[in-house]
Tab-separated table of C-alpha atoms in Angstrom:
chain	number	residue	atom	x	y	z
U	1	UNK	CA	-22.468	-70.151	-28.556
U	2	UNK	CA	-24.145	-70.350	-25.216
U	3	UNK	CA	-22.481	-68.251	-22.582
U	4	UNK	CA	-21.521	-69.379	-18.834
U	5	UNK	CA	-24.761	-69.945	-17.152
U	6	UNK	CA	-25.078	-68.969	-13.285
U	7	UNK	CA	-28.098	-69.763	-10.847
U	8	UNK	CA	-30.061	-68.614	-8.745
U	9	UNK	CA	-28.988	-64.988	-9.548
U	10	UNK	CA	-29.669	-63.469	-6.347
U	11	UNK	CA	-30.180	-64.952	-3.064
U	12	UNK	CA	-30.782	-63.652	0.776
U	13	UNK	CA	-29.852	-65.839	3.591
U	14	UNK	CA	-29.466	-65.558	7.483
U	15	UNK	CA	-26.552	-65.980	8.697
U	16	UNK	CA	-25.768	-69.924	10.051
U	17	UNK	CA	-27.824	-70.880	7.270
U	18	UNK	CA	-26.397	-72.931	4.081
U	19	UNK	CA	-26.561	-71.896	0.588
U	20	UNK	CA	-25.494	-73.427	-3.017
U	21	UNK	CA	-24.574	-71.962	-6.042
U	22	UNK	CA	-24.327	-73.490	-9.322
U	23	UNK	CA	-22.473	-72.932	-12.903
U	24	UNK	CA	-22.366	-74.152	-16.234
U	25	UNK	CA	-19.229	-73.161	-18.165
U	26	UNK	CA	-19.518	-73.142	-22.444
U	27	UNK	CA	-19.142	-75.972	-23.543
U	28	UNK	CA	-15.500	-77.582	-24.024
U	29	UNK	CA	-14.214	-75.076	-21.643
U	30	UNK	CA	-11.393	-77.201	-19.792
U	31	UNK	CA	-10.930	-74.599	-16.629
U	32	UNK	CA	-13.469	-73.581	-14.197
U	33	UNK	CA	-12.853	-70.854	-11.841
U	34	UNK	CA	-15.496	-69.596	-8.472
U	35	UNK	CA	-14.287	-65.997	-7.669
U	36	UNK	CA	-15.791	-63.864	-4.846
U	37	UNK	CA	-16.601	-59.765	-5.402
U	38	UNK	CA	-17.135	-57.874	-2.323
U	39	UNK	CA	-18.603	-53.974	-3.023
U	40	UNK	CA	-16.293	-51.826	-4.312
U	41	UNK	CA	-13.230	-54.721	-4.754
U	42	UNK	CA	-11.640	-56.242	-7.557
U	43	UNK	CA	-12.480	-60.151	-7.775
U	44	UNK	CA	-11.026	-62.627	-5.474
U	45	UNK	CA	-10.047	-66.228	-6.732
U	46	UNK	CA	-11.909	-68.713	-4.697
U	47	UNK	CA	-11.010	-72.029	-6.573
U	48	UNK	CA	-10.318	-73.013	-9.787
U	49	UNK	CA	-10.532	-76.726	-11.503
U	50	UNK	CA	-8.830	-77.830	-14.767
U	51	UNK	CA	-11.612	-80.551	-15.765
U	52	UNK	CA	-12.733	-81.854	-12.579
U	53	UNK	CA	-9.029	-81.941	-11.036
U	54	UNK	CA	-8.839	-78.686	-8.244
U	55	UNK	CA	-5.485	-76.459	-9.638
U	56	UNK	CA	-5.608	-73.809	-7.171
U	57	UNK	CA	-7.900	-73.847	-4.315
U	58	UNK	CA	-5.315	-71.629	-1.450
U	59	UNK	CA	-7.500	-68.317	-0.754
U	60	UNK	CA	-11.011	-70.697	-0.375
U	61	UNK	CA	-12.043	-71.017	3.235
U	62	UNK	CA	-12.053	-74.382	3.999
U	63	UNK	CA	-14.046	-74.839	6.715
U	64	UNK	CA	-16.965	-73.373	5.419
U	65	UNK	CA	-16.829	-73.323	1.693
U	66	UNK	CA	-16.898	-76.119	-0.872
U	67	UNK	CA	-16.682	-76.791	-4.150
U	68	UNK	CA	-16.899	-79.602	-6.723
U	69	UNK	CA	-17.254	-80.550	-10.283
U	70	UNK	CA	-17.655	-83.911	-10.620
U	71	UNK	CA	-17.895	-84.828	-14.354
U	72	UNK	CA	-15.638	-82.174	-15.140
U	73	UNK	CA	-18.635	-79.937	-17.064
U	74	UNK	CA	-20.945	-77.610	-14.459
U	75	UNK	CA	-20.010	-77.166	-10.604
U	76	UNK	CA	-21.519	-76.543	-7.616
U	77	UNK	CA	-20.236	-73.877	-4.507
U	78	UNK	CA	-21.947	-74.526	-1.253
U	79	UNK	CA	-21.098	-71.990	1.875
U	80	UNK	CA	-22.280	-73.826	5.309
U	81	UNK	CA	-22.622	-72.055	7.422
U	82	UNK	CA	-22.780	-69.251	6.258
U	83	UNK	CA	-21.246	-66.085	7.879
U	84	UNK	CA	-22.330	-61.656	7.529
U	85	UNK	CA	-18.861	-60.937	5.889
U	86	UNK	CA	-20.226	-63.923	3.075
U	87	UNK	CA	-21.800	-60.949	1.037
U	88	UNK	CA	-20.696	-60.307	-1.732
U	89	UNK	CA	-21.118	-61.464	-5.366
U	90	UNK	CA	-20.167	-64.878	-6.353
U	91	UNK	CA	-18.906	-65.317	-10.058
U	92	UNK	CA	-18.352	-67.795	-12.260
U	93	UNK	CA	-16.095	-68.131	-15.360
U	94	UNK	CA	-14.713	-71.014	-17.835
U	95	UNK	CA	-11.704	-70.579	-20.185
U	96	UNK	CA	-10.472	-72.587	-23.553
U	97	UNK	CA	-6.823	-73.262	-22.089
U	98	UNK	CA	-5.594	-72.971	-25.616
U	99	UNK	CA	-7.000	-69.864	-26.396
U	100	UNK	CA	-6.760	-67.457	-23.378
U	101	UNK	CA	-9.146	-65.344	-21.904
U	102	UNK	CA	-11.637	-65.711	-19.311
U	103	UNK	CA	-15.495	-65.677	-19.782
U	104	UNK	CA	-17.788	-64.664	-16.530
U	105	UNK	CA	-21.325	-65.373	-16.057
U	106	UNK	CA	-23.785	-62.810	-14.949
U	107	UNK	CA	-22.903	-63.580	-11.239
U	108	UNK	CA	-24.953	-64.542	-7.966
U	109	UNK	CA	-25.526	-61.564	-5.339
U	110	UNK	CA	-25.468	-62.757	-2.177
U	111	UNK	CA	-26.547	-61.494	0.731
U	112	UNK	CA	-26.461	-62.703	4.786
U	113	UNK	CA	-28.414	-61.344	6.959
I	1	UNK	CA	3.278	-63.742	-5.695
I	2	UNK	CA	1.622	-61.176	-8.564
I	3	UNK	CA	0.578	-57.938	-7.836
I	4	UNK	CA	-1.699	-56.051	-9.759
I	5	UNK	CA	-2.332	-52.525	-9.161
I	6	UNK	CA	-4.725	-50.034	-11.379
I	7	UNK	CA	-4.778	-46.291	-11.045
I	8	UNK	CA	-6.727	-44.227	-11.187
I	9	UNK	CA	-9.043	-46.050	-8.597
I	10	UNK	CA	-11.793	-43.577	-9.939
I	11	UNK	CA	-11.846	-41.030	-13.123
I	12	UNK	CA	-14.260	-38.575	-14.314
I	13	UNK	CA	-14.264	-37.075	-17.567
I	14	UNK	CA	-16.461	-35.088	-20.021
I	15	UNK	CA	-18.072	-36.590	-23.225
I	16	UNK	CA	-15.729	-36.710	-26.071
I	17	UNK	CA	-12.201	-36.675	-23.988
I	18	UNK	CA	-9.518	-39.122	-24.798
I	19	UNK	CA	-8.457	-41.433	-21.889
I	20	UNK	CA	-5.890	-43.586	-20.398
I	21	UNK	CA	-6.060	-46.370	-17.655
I	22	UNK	CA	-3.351	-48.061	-16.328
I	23	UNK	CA	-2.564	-51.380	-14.868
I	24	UNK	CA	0.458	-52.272	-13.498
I	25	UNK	CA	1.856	-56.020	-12.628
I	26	UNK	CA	5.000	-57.398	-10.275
I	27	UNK	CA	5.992	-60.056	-12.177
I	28	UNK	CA	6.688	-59.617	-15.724
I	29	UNK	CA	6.268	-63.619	-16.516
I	30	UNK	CA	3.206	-62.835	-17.524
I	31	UNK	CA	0.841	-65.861	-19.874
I	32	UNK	CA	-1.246	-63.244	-21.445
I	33	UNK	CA	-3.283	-59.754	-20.006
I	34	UNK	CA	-7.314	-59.066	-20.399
I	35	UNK	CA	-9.357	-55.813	-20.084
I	36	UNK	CA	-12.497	-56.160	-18.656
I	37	UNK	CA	-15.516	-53.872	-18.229
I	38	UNK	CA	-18.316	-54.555	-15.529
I	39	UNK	CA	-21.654	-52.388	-15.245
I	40	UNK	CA	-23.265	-51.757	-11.648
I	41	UNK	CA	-24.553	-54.975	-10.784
I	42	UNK	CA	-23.472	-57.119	-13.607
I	43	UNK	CA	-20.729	-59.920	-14.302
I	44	UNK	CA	-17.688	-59.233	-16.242
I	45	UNK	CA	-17.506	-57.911	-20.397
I	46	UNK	CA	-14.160	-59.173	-22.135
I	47	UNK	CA	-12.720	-56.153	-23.724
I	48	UNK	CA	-9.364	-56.972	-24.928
I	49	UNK	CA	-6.901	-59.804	-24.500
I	50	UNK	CA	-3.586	-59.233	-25.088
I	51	UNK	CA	-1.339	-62.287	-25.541
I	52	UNK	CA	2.396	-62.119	-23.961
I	53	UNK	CA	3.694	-61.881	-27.650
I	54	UNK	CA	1.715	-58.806	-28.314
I	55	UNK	CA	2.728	-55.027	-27.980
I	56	UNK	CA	-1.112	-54.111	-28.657
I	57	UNK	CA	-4.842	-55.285	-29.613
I	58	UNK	CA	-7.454	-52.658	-30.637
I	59	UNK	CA	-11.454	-52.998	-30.435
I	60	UNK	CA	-13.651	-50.139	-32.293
I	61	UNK	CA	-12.766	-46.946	-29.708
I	62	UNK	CA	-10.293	-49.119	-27.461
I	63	UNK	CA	-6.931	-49.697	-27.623
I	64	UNK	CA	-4.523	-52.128	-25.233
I	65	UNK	CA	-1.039	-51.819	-24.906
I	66	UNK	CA	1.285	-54.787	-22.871
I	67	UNK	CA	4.741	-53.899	-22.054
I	68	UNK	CA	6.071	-56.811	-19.971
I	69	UNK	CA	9.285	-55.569	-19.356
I	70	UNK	CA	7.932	-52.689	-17.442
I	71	UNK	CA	5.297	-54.158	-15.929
I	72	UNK	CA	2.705	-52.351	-17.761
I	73	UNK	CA	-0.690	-52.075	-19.539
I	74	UNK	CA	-2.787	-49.182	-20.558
I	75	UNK	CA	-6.402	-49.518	-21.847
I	76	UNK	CA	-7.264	-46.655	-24.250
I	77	UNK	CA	-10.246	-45.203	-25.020
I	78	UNK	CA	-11.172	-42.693	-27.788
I	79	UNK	CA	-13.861	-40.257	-27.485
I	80	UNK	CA	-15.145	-41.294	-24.350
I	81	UNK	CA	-19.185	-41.450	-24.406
I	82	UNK	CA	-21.652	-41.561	-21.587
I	83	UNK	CA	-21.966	-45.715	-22.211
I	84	UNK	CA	-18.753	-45.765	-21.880
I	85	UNK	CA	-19.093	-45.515	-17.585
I	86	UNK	CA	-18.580	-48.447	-15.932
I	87	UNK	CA	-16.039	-50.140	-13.833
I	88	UNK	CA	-12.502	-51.249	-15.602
I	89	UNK	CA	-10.651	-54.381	-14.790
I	90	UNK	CA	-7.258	-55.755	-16.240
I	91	UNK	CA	-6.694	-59.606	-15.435
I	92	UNK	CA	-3.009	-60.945	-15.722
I	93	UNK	CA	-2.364	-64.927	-16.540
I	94	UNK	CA	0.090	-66.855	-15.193
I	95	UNK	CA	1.322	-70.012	-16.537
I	96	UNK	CA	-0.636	-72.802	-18.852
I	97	UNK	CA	-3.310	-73.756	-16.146
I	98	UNK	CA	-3.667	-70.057	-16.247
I	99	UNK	CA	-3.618	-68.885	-12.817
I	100	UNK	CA	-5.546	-65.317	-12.849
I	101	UNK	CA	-5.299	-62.419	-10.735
I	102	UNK	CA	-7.375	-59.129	-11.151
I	103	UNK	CA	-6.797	-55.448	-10.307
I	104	UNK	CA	-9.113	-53.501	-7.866
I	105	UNK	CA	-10.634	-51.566	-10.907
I	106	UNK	CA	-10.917	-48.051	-12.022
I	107	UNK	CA	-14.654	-46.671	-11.967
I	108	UNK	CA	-14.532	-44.594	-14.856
I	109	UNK	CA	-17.847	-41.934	-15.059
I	110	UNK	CA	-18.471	-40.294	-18.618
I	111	UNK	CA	-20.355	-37.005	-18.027
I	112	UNK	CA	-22.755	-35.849	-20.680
């Protein structure tokens, strides 16, 4: 079984500039979840979708992040523009609502420069 | 709103020791609890999950333990090895559209 696929894995921007991240939960995985981990923190819920419908979406800055999964399978995060205190690593992960548990992709390491 | 809390925010042992990490939660209501490990640099490793229903779920050298009444979990690990260093994470669930938040971690260093 494949596992949550991430991409690019790392990326360097300047700040003001726009970036995109994208993620491809296993397959049949109903919920989708962006989280945000800043050095030396625990990981911060961003958004998360149940199919393509957005469940919880309260701690994801609004005016400069956005997010969207439009067939209900892989999503995109975009950041514009983007801001020094972006930088951090952005992770991915996709859970079988039935079953529990949460499964994270290898992650994308930001950093704004 | 849940609160999750682990401590020690940083343990070092010697190879071989026994050890004990806890995680501790605000609201008992809980859907289910996972363990996590993550290496410098890396995503997240599933350890453990631990359904609401459960007093316990054990994985080679690890060993969970949920107590919802008292807001608890500890993540047990036998004969601690060198591999074993990394950064440990407990996740509690919330509800069926399983709402997730995580602990700040405990950085856990094995010493040879």
């Amino acid at each position: 079984e494949a596992g949550v696929a991430q991409s690019p894995r790392y990326k360097i921007i300047e700040k003001r500039q726009s970036v995109a991240f994208w993620c491809n939960p296993i397959s049949g995985h109903a919920t989708l979840y962006w989280y945000q981990q800043i050095l030396g923190q625990g990981p911060k819920l961003l958004i998360q979708f149940q199919n393509n419908g957005v469940v919880d979406d309260s701690q994801l800055p609004k005016d400069r992040f956005s997010a969207e999964r439009l067939k209900g399978v892989d999503s995109t995060l975009k950041i514009q523009p983007a801001k020094l205190e972006d930088s951090a690593v952005y992770l991915c992960a996709s859970s079988l609502v039935e079953r529990g548990g949460l499964f994270f992709g290898p992650g994308t390491r930001l950093t704004v420069l | 709103k849940q609160e999750v809390t682990q401590i020690p925010a940083a343990l070092s042992v010697p190879e071989g020791e026994n050890l004990v990490l806890n995680c501790s939660f605000t609201d008992s209501a809980i859907y289910n609890l996972q363990w996590f490990r993550q290496d410098p640099g890396k995503g997240l490793t599933s350890l453990l999950l631990i359904q609401s229903s459960q007093r316990e779920q054990t994985s080679g050298r690890l060993n969970a333990s949920l107590d919802k009444s008292s807001g608890r979990s500890t993540l047990y690990i036998a004969a601690s090895q060198p591999g074993d260093s990394a950064t440990y994470l407990c996740a509690v669930h919330m509800g069926s559209y399983q709402k997730v938040t995580f602990g700040t971690g405990t950085k856990l260093q094995v010493i040879p």
